[in-house]
Amino acid sequence: MLGAILSKEELLDNVFFENKITADFFSDSKNSTLYAVFTAMHLNGIKIDSQSVFEYCLKTNMVDKIGGMSRLLELEQFFNVADINFFISELKGKFIKSKTMQIIKNFVSDACGKQTFETKDIEALKNQLDVFSELSDKTQYFNAGELFNSLKERTDFLMKNKNQGYLSGFNVFDKATNGFQGGELYILGARPSIGKTSLALTMCHNLAKTTPTAFISLETPYLTISQKLGAFESQIPLYHLRNGYLNESSYKKMFEESRETYIAQRLIVVDKVSLNVYELKGIVRRLAKTYGIKVVFLDYIGLVDVPQNLPVYEKQSIISKTCKQLARELDIALVALCQVARETEGKDIAPTLANLRGSGSIEQDADCVVFLHGQRYSSQDEPIVTRNFIIAKNRNGECLQSKIDFIKNIAMYRNHEEGAEQ
């Protein structure tokens, strides 16, 4: 491989950097040092050949560390550009095996020396191993002919299979986006107590009838979620379920008549009190690969942490980019709930993209941003409250606005019905 770089420098950009190969991949110190020299020269615009590499190492006192000029001349004789991808694959495999064995060895050694074992120890191990999954990422290049063929293949598929998105059950959203799409990041924003969690759970309830769906809850306990879903399914007031105010008829309706449809939901709820960005990666990947989840809701993005001493805006940028990367990597729709900044508090002003907490990164990374807007308070005599559903950003379609109804006694949203009792 090193001989191939000496022969054909552009391999660094086209193959080595694309495969995220660093000097650490080479176990031999001379090879590792020489690759680091190649990288430094290339990034500084210095042409790579035996003579220039020798002169560079002479100036930086590294001639002995790379094995001298004789080593460079020897490498020139051993290269095979045609087989470079095979060698890259072998190098990656050996590197991952070596590092994994070392990490596990250290983990076992530390575990044996501890009196007790905690969940955070497992999470630390997962985070160390998680970095290897990123080595599989590879940039792809397509010429115009390949783009045309992929367009035709996708169009033919869509013509035979309508509504390929995962439908939320809300007409304005499904019309503008054709439902949730794999590989995309959605933001659902609202001021506190407007009902974004209830809207997300309503969408989950609608989706889970046909689509494997997950709800990661950092704010609402799983038992509360189970009660809300029960109210959705049985139409029994949530207050009655939460307090056990069920007569014989309503008890039968909930636990006998609604049992089969409730249990049939293709839904996974993840209850977590705190979550950092590395744990988020592990959970979402497990949901997608183990449970086949297609749509993941995260309630909410502001409660995800980055365990590094960084400014808040940098942490927010890391979190939003991680969410977008996970959506693309796993080909899932990731829906992150987000609070709207308090500039709109106490005013009847619809939120805008600028009002998103950490909007610089979240607004940029999101494919679609939806706002829920309306009055927080209503009269006890109003069984239904109408709120605005605003699609403020839609990378692949229209930005629309409509009304949706909030049914107060079951804390559930539905499409707006003209003339519904207010």
Tab-separated table of C-alpha atoms in Angstrom:
chain	number	residue	atom	x	y	z
A	1	MET	CA	0.000	0.000	0.000
A	2	LEU	CA	2.790	2.419	0.834
A	3	GLY	CA	4.500	1.536	-2.453
A	4	ALA	CA	1.236	2.244	-4.282
A	5	ILE	CA	1.084	5.744	-2.736
A	6	LEU	CA	4.664	6.410	-3.891
A	7	SER	CA	3.648	5.319	-7.361
A	8	LYS	CA	0.257	7.036	-7.484
A	9	GLU	CA	-0.216	9.849	-4.954
A	10	GLU	CA	-3.881	10.458	-5.852
A	11	LEU	CA	-4.725	7.174	-4.108
A	12	LEU	CA	-4.501	9.085	-0.836
A	13	ASP	CA	-7.586	11.143	-1.715
A	14	ASN	CA	-9.431	8.534	-3.753
A	15	VAL	CA	-8.936	5.488	-1.532
A	16	PHE	CA	-7.084	5.996	1.750
A	17	PHE	CA	-8.816	9.137	3.026
A	18	GLU	CA	-12.184	7.898	1.754
A	19	ASN	CA	-11.698	4.773	3.873
A	20	LYS	CA	-10.604	6.861	6.879
A	21	ILE	CA	-7.160	5.216	7.014
A	22	THR	CA	-4.819	6.876	9.518
A	23	ALA	CA	-1.262	6.140	10.637
A	24	ASP	CA	-2.669	4.185	13.622
A	25	PHE	CA	-3.794	1.424	11.264
A	26	PHE	CA	-0.170	0.363	10.677
A	27	SER	CA	1.232	-1.713	13.535
A	28	ASP	CA	4.841	-1.424	12.298
A	29	SER	CA	6.290	1.880	13.538
A	30	LYS	CA	8.239	2.535	10.317
A	31	ASN	CA	5.133	2.018	8.194
A	32	SER	CA	3.060	4.145	10.540
A	33	THR	CA	5.584	6.993	10.467
A	34	LEU	CA	5.954	6.843	6.689
A	35	TYR	CA	2.179	6.993	6.162
A	36	ALA	CA	2.025	10.010	8.491
A	37	VAL	CA	4.764	11.648	6.389
A	38	PHE	CA	2.843	10.929	3.174
A	39	THR	CA	-0.291	12.463	4.681
A	40	ALA	CA	1.504	15.596	5.927
A	41	MET	CA	3.260	16.142	2.590
A	42	HIS	CA	0.062	15.652	0.600
A	43	LEU	CA	-1.963	18.022	2.757
A	44	ASN	CA	0.796	20.638	2.426
A	45	GLY	CA	0.936	20.306	-1.353
A	46	ILE	CA	4.354	18.636	-1.497
A	47	LYS	CA	4.665	16.104	-4.301
A	48	ILE	CA	5.261	12.546	-3.076
A	49	ASP	CA	8.162	10.586	-4.605
A	50	SER	CA	11.186	8.841	-3.111
A	51	GLN	CA	13.500	11.841	-3.366
A	52	SER	CA	11.064	14.436	-1.977
A	53	VAL	CA	10.030	12.103	0.865
A	54	PHE	CA	13.684	11.554	1.788
A	55	GLU	CA	14.372	15.311	1.760
A	56	TYR	CA	11.256	15.972	3.882
A	57	CYS	CA	12.335	13.363	6.434
A	58	LEU	CA	15.875	14.749	6.430
A	59	LYS	CA	14.550	18.194	7.396
A	60	THR	CA	12.284	16.747	10.112
A	61	ASN	CA	14.881	14.291	11.502
A	62	MET	CA	12.813	11.216	10.609
A	63	VAL	CA	15.055	9.411	8.135
A	64	ASP	CA	15.899	6.627	10.602
A	65	LYS	CA	12.266	6.364	11.729
A	66	ILE	CA	11.123	5.456	8.198
A	67	GLY	CA	14.006	3.048	7.527
A	68	GLY	CA	16.171	5.344	5.383
A	69	MET	CA	16.393	5.862	1.651
A	70	SER	CA	16.883	2.146	1.066
A	71	ARG	CA	13.421	1.520	2.517
A	72	LEU	CA	11.871	4.012	0.066
A	73	LEU	CA	13.644	2.426	-2.891
A	74	GLU	CA	12.482	-0.996	-1.705
A	75	LEU	CA	8.856	0.160	-1.481
A	76	GLU	CA	8.965	1.464	-5.028
A	77	GLN	CA	9.435	-2.123	-6.207
A	78	PHE	CA	6.409	-3.493	-4.335
A	79	PHE	CA	3.023	-2.168	-5.265
A	80	ASN	CA	-0.130	-3.263	-7.026
A	81	VAL	CA	-2.617	-0.459	-7.624
A	82	ALA	CA	-5.205	-2.879	-9.013
A	83	ASP	CA	-5.502	-4.764	-5.705
A	84	ILE	CA	-5.471	-1.703	-3.448
A	85	ASN	CA	-9.087	-2.114	-2.275
A	86	PHE	CA	-8.386	-5.694	-1.208
A	87	PHE	CA	-5.383	-4.569	0.845
A	88	ILE	CA	-7.390	-1.700	2.374
A	89	SER	CA	-10.062	-4.200	3.454
A	90	GLU	CA	-7.415	-6.490	4.974
A	91	LEU	CA	-5.788	-3.579	6.805
A	92	LYS	CA	-9.140	-2.439	8.235
A	93	GLY	CA	-10.017	-5.944	9.376
A	94	LYS	CA	-6.695	-6.480	11.157
A	95	PHE	CA	-6.829	-3.035	12.762
A	96	ILE	CA	-10.386	-3.528	14.063
A	97	LYS	CA	-9.558	-7.001	15.355
A	98	SER	CA	-6.418	-5.792	17.150
A	99	LYS	CA	-8.089	-2.754	18.733
A	100	THR	CA	-11.227	-4.688	19.709
A	101	MET	CA	-9.154	-7.379	21.437
A	102	GLN	CA	-7.180	-4.725	23.313
A	103	ILE	CA	-10.319	-2.839	24.412
A	104	ILE	CA	-11.998	-6.039	25.624
A	105	LYS	CA	-8.834	-7.178	27.378
A	106	ASN	CA	-8.634	-3.872	29.262
A	107	PHE	CA	-12.364	-4.048	30.009
A	108	VAL	CA	-12.081	-7.544	31.499
A	109	SER	CA	-9.020	-6.528	33.528
A	110	ASP	CA	-10.838	-3.498	34.969
A	111	ALA	CA	-13.984	-5.554	35.654
A	112	CYS	CA	-12.041	-8.171	37.611
A	113	GLY	CA	-10.601	-5.478	39.847
A	114	LYS	CA	-13.989	-3.946	40.746
A	115	GLN	CA	-16.247	-4.832	43.637
A	116	THR	CA	-19.394	-3.871	41.729
A	117	PHE	CA	-20.314	-3.315	38.113
A	118	GLU	CA	-22.511	-0.490	36.830
A	119	THR	CA	-24.414	0.247	33.650
A	120	LYS	CA	-22.072	3.128	32.864
A	121	ASP	CA	-19.190	0.635	32.578
A	122	ILE	CA	-21.048	-1.209	29.801
A	123	GLU	CA	-21.896	2.099	28.140
A	124	ALA	CA	-18.216	3.103	28.225
A	125	LEU	CA	-17.315	-0.153	26.451
A	126	LYS	CA	-20.060	0.394	23.845
A	127	ASN	CA	-18.790	3.913	23.180
A	128	GLN	CA	-15.249	2.654	22.605
A	129	LEU	CA	-16.430	-0.023	20.183
A	130	ASP	CA	-18.926	2.293	18.503
A	131	VAL	CA	-16.171	4.200	16.700
A	132	PHE	CA	-15.456	1.169	14.506
A	133	SER	CA	-18.899	1.269	12.916
A	134	GLU	CA	-17.980	4.626	11.377
A	135	LEU	CA	-15.151	2.964	9.444
A	136	SER	CA	-17.763	1.366	7.202
A	137	ASP	CA	-18.900	4.778	5.945
A	138	LYS	CA	-17.761	5.419	2.402
A	139	THR	CA	-18.396	8.245	-0.004
A	140	GLN	CA	-20.080	7.150	-3.218
A	141	TYR	CA	-19.690	8.731	-6.651
A	142	PHE	CA	-22.273	8.512	-9.438
A	143	ASN	CA	-22.035	9.658	-13.040
A	144	ALA	CA	-25.054	11.018	-14.955
A	145	GLY	CA	-25.880	7.622	-16.450
A	146	GLU	CA	-25.981	5.974	-13.037
A	147	LEU	CA	-28.140	8.819	-11.693
A	148	PHE	CA	-30.584	8.352	-14.583
A	149	ASN	CA	-30.818	4.590	-13.994
A	150	SER	CA	-31.395	5.053	-10.264
A	151	LEU	CA	-34.066	7.674	-10.993
A	152	LYS	CA	-35.881	5.292	-13.363
A	153	GLU	CA	-35.647	2.406	-10.897
A	154	ARG	CA	-37.032	4.517	-8.060
A	155	THR	CA	-39.815	6.000	-10.222
A	156	ASP	CA	-40.894	2.567	-11.480
A	157	PHE	CA	-41.029	1.365	-7.884
A	158	LEU	CA	-43.093	4.358	-6.745
A	159	MET	CA	-45.544	3.962	-9.652
A	160	LYS	CA	-46.241	0.397	-8.548
A	161	ASN	CA	-46.244	1.184	-4.813
A	162	LYS	CA	-48.036	4.370	-3.861
A	163	ASN	CA	-47.443	6.276	-0.601
A	164	GLN	CA	-43.987	4.973	0.119
A	165	GLY	CA	-43.614	7.258	3.102
A	166	TYR	CA	-44.756	6.307	6.595
A	167	LEU	CA	-48.042	8.172	7.022
A	168	SER	CA	-48.523	10.203	10.200
A	169	GLY	CA	-52.318	10.321	9.937
A	170	PHE	CA	-52.320	14.138	9.659
A	171	ASN	CA	-53.476	15.262	6.227
A	172	VAL	CA	-51.461	18.481	5.939
A	173	PHE	CA	-48.201	16.732	6.839
A	174	ASP	CA	-48.756	13.645	4.695
A	175	LYS	CA	-49.787	15.789	1.713
A	176	ALA	CA	-46.662	17.973	1.916
A	177	THR	CA	-44.134	15.211	2.635
A	178	ASN	CA	-45.792	11.979	1.478
A	179	GLY	CA	-45.267	10.830	5.058
A	180	PHE	CA	-42.059	10.303	6.997
A	181	GLN	CA	-39.178	9.291	4.725
A	182	GLY	CA	-36.202	7.094	5.528
A	183	GLY	CA	-32.902	8.957	5.810
A	184	GLU	CA	-34.466	12.240	6.910
A	185	LEU	CA	-34.461	14.274	10.131
A	186	TYR	CA	-37.723	15.901	11.265
A	187	ILE	CA	-38.052	18.524	13.989
A	188	LEU	CA	-41.313	18.980	15.862
A	189	GLY	CA	-41.175	22.248	17.789
A	190	ALA	CA	-43.502	24.032	20.207
A	191	ARG	CA	-43.497	26.113	23.354
A	192	PRO	CA	-43.731	24.171	26.655
A	193	SER	CA	-47.157	22.692	27.483
A	194	ILE	CA	-48.601	23.191	24.000
A	195	GLY	CA	-48.747	19.435	23.454
A	196	LYS	CA	-45.833	18.366	21.276
A	197	THR	CA	-45.445	15.088	23.210
A	198	SER	CA	-49.148	14.350	22.743
A	199	LEU	CA	-48.847	15.118	19.024
A	200	ALA	CA	-45.797	12.855	18.731
A	201	LEU	CA	-47.568	10.031	20.576
A	202	THR	CA	-50.643	10.465	18.359
A	203	MET	CA	-48.383	10.113	15.314
A	204	CYS	CA	-46.763	7.042	16.929
A	205	HIS	CA	-50.198	5.535	17.533
A	206	ASN	CA	-51.180	6.115	13.899
A	207	LEU	CA	-47.879	4.834	12.504
A	208	ALA	CA	-47.572	1.767	14.739
A	209	LYS	CA	-50.656	0.163	13.209
A	210	THR	CA	-48.580	-0.673	10.125
A	211	THR	CA	-45.010	0.599	10.640
A	212	PRO	CA	-42.374	-0.444	13.227
A	213	THR	CA	-42.084	2.709	15.333
A	214	ALA	CA	-40.107	3.695	18.438
A	215	PHE	CA	-40.511	6.434	21.027
A	216	ILE	CA	-37.439	7.407	23.075
A	217	SER	CA	-38.762	9.186	26.155
A	218	LEU	CA	-36.419	11.264	28.301
A	219	GLU	CA	-39.204	13.259	29.950
A	220	THR	CA	-42.352	11.130	30.205
A	221	PRO	CA	-42.334	7.839	32.224
A	222	TYR	CA	-43.301	4.716	30.296
A	223	LEU	CA	-46.386	4.174	32.512
A	224	THR	CA	-47.751	7.605	31.553
A	225	ILE	CA	-47.142	6.751	27.890
A	226	SER	CA	-49.005	3.462	28.331
A	227	GLN	CA	-51.961	5.351	29.835
A	228	LYS	CA	-52.046	7.872	26.975
A	229	LEU	CA	-51.961	5.104	24.384
A	230	GLY	CA	-54.746	3.384	26.286
A	231	ALA	CA	-56.849	6.547	26.144
A	232	PHE	CA	-56.195	6.827	22.409
A	233	GLU	CA	-57.253	3.234	21.800
A	234	SER	CA	-60.289	3.027	24.084
A	235	GLN	CA	-61.383	6.705	24.038
A	236	ILE	CA	-61.651	6.488	27.839
A	237	PRO	CA	-60.705	9.832	29.453
A	238	LEU	CA	-57.033	9.926	30.393
A	239	TYR	CA	-57.882	11.322	33.826
A	240	HIS	CA	-59.931	8.181	34.570
A	241	LEU	CA	-57.108	5.863	33.542
A	242	ARG	CA	-54.520	7.796	35.538
A	243	ASN	CA	-56.609	7.696	38.690
A	244	GLY	CA	-58.350	4.322	38.353
A	245	TYR	CA	-61.825	5.818	37.945
A	246	LEU	CA	-63.177	3.003	35.780
A	247	ASN	CA	-66.541	1.368	36.158
A	248	GLU	CA	-67.162	-2.189	35.014
A	249	SER	CA	-68.107	-1.118	31.493
A	250	SER	CA	-65.066	1.114	30.900
A	251	TYR	CA	-62.727	-1.466	32.478
A	252	LYS	CA	-64.041	-4.077	30.029
A	253	LYS	CA	-63.701	-1.632	27.143
A	254	MET	CA	-60.053	-0.933	28.010
A	255	PHE	CA	-58.718	-4.335	28.984
A	256	GLU	CA	-60.898	-6.653	26.914
A	257	GLU	CA	-62.265	-4.856	23.865
A	258	SER	CA	-59.130	-2.737	23.220
A	259	ARG	CA	-56.592	-5.374	24.232
A	260	GLU	CA	-55.879	-6.901	20.823
A	261	THR	CA	-55.523	-3.631	18.920
A	262	TYR	CA	-53.384	-2.133	21.712
A	263	ILE	CA	-51.005	-5.113	21.813
A	264	ALA	CA	-50.880	-5.315	17.999
A	265	GLN	CA	-49.163	-1.915	17.803
A	266	ARG	CA	-45.684	-2.242	16.300
A	267	LEU	CA	-44.261	0.079	18.901
A	268	ILE	CA	-41.163	0.083	21.112
A	269	VAL	CA	-40.927	2.612	23.969
A	270	VAL	CA	-37.476	3.397	25.376
A	271	ASP	CA	-37.673	4.940	28.863
A	272	LYS	CA	-34.432	6.741	29.785
A	273	VAL	CA	-33.916	9.358	32.483
A	274	SER	CA	-30.726	10.779	30.940
A	275	LEU	CA	-29.015	10.213	27.624
A	276	ASN	CA	-25.780	11.305	26.018
A	277	VAL	CA	-25.091	11.434	22.311
A	278	TYR	CA	-23.039	8.207	22.344
A	279	GLU	CA	-25.819	6.293	24.087
A	280	LEU	CA	-28.269	7.743	21.573
A	281	LYS	CA	-26.249	6.219	18.725
A	282	GLY	CA	-26.281	2.795	20.381
A	283	ILE	CA	-30.006	2.863	21.174
A	284	VAL	CA	-31.110	4.028	17.709
A	285	ARG	CA	-28.855	1.520	15.954
A	286	ARG	CA	-30.221	-1.274	18.125
A	287	LEU	CA	-33.810	-0.189	17.422
A	288	ALA	CA	-33.170	-0.222	13.678
A	289	LYS	CA	-31.106	-3.401	13.449
A	290	THR	CA	-32.712	-5.561	16.156
A	291	TYR	CA	-36.341	-4.429	15.988
A	292	GLY	CA	-36.524	-3.231	12.369
A	293	ILE	CA	-37.767	0.209	13.444
A	294	LYS	CA	-38.490	2.607	10.567
A	295	VAL	CA	-39.524	5.771	12.465
A	296	VAL	CA	-37.904	6.920	15.731
A	297	PHE	CA	-39.286	9.748	17.885
A	298	LEU	CA	-36.937	11.451	20.358
A	299	ASP	CA	-38.589	13.363	23.205
A	300	TYR	CA	-36.753	15.639	23.287
A	301	ILE	CA	-33.484	16.798	21.673
A	302	GLY	CA	-32.712	19.385	24.371
A	303	LEU	CA	-32.269	16.640	26.988
A	304	VAL	CA	-29.528	14.827	25.062
A	305	ASP	CA	-26.059	15.619	26.435
A	306	VAL	CA	-22.533	15.612	25.028
A	307	PRO	CA	-20.104	14.463	27.763
A	308	GLN	CA	-17.420	16.959	26.790
A	309	ASN	CA	-16.522	20.391	28.086
A	310	LEU	CA	-17.832	22.359	25.108
A	311	PRO	CA	-19.955	25.502	24.648
A	312	VAL	CA	-23.687	24.808	24.495
A	313	TYR	CA	-24.005	25.742	20.815
A	314	GLU	CA	-21.235	23.261	19.900
A	315	LYS	CA	-22.985	20.499	21.847
A	316	GLN	CA	-26.265	21.268	20.081
A	317	SER	CA	-24.488	21.129	16.736
A	318	ILE	CA	-22.992	17.708	17.548
A	319	ILE	CA	-26.385	16.349	18.652
A	320	SER	CA	-28.329	17.572	15.601
A	321	LYS	CA	-25.639	16.320	13.215
A	322	THR	CA	-25.633	12.946	14.983
A	323	CYS	CA	-29.410	12.689	14.547
A	324	LYS	CA	-29.119	13.471	10.840
A	325	GLN	CA	-26.253	10.978	10.383
A	326	LEU	CA	-28.209	8.235	12.157
A	327	ALA	CA	-31.224	8.823	9.922
A	328	ARG	CA	-29.094	8.515	6.793
A	329	GLU	CA	-26.934	5.639	8.028
A	330	LEU	CA	-29.902	3.490	9.090
A	331	ASP	CA	-32.367	4.732	6.439
A	332	ILE	CA	-34.926	5.653	9.097
A	333	ALA	CA	-37.040	8.725	9.757
A	334	LEU	CA	-35.849	10.363	12.980
A	335	VAL	CA	-38.313	12.803	14.550
A	336	ALA	CA	-36.777	14.970	17.276
A	337	LEU	CA	-38.991	17.104	19.498
A	338	CYS	CA	-37.599	20.554	20.260
A	339	GLN	CA	-38.635	23.444	22.452
A	340	VAL	CA	-39.156	26.866	20.959
A	341	ALA	CA	-37.192	29.722	22.530
A	342	ARG	CA	-39.100	31.965	24.931
A	343	GLU	CA	-39.173	35.010	22.632
A	344	THR	CA	-42.692	33.950	21.630
A	345	GLU	CA	-43.815	33.308	25.226
A	346	GLY	CA	-46.933	35.283	26.150
A	347	LYS	CA	-47.433	36.463	22.569
A	348	ASP	CA	-49.812	35.119	19.982
A	349	ILE	CA	-46.998	34.965	17.438
A	350	ALA	CA	-46.346	31.809	15.452
A	351	PRO	CA	-42.807	30.500	15.970
A	352	THR	CA	-40.283	30.645	13.153
A	353	LEU	CA	-37.087	28.719	12.407
A	354	ALA	CA	-35.116	31.407	14.236
A	355	ASN	CA	-36.988	30.511	17.463
A	356	LEU	CA	-35.679	26.941	17.585
A	357	ARG	CA	-33.356	26.290	20.495
A	358	GLY	CA	-29.905	25.987	18.927
A	359	SER	CA	-31.435	26.950	15.575
A	360	GLY	CA	-28.096	27.446	13.852
A	361	SER	CA	-27.472	23.714	13.714
A	362	ILE	CA	-30.947	22.211	14.113
A	363	GLU	CA	-32.493	24.371	11.382
A	364	GLN	CA	-29.640	23.528	8.999
A	365	ASP	CA	-29.573	19.760	9.623
A	366	ALA	CA	-33.347	19.184	9.567
A	367	ASP	CA	-35.057	18.105	6.372
A	368	CYS	CA	-38.441	19.192	7.709
A	369	VAL	CA	-39.453	21.449	10.610
A	370	VAL	CA	-43.006	21.437	11.987
A	371	PHE	CA	-44.350	23.843	14.592
A	372	LEU	CA	-47.394	23.360	16.791
A	373	HIS	CA	-48.844	26.716	17.781
A	374	GLY	CA	-51.862	27.886	19.735
A	375	GLN	CA	-53.169	29.015	23.082
A	376	ARG	CA	-51.948	27.048	26.073
A	377	TYR	CA	-55.054	27.694	28.168
A	378	SER	CA	-58.689	27.041	27.324
A	379	SER	CA	-62.041	27.035	29.042
A	380	GLN	CA	-63.174	23.912	30.886
A	381	ASP	CA	-66.286	24.005	28.720
A	382	GLU	CA	-64.241	23.455	25.553
A	383	PRO	CA	-63.768	19.711	24.932
A	384	ILE	CA	-61.751	20.396	21.767
A	385	VAL	CA	-59.009	22.996	21.233
A	386	THR	CA	-57.918	23.936	17.707
A	387	ARG	CA	-54.234	24.664	17.141
A	388	ASN	CA	-52.096	25.550	14.123
A	389	PHE	CA	-49.935	22.938	12.436
A	390	ILE	CA	-47.164	24.774	10.564
A	391	ILE	CA	-44.640	23.174	8.197
A	392	ALA	CA	-41.946	25.875	8.331
A	393	LYS	CA	-39.255	23.981	6.431
A	394	ASN	CA	-39.679	21.213	3.915
A	395	ARG	CA	-36.594	20.370	1.904
A	396	ASN	CA	-38.516	18.131	-0.481
A	397	GLY	CA	-41.917	19.767	-0.766
A	398	GLU	CA	-44.245	22.618	0.130
A	399	CYS	CA	-44.375	24.618	3.331
A	400	LEU	CA	-48.011	24.521	4.450
A	401	GLN	CA	-50.165	25.552	7.376
A	402	SER	CA	-53.378	23.998	8.631
A	403	LYS	CA	-55.398	23.449	11.784
A	404	ILE	CA	-55.555	20.325	13.930
A	405	ASP	CA	-57.818	19.536	16.866
A	406	PHE	CA	-56.715	18.585	20.363
A	407	ILE	CA	-59.232	16.359	22.178
A	408	LYS	CA	-58.626	17.367	25.757
A	409	ASN	CA	-60.063	14.431	27.719
A	410	ILE	CA	-57.871	11.857	25.923
A	411	ALA	CA	-54.926	14.216	25.180
A	412	MET	CA	-54.971	13.203	21.520
A	413	TYR	CA	-54.710	15.170	18.285
A	414	ARG	CA	-56.727	14.581	15.117
A	415	ASN	CA	-57.327	16.268	11.764
A	416	HIS	CA	-59.379	19.435	12.109
A	417	GLU	CA	-63.113	19.005	11.637
A	418	GLU	CA	-65.010	22.103	10.565
A	419	GLY	CA	-67.925	22.723	12.901
A	420	ALA	CA	-66.481	20.511	15.638
A	421	GLU	CA	-67.600	21.522	19.106
A	422	GLN	CA	-65.237	24.164	20.466
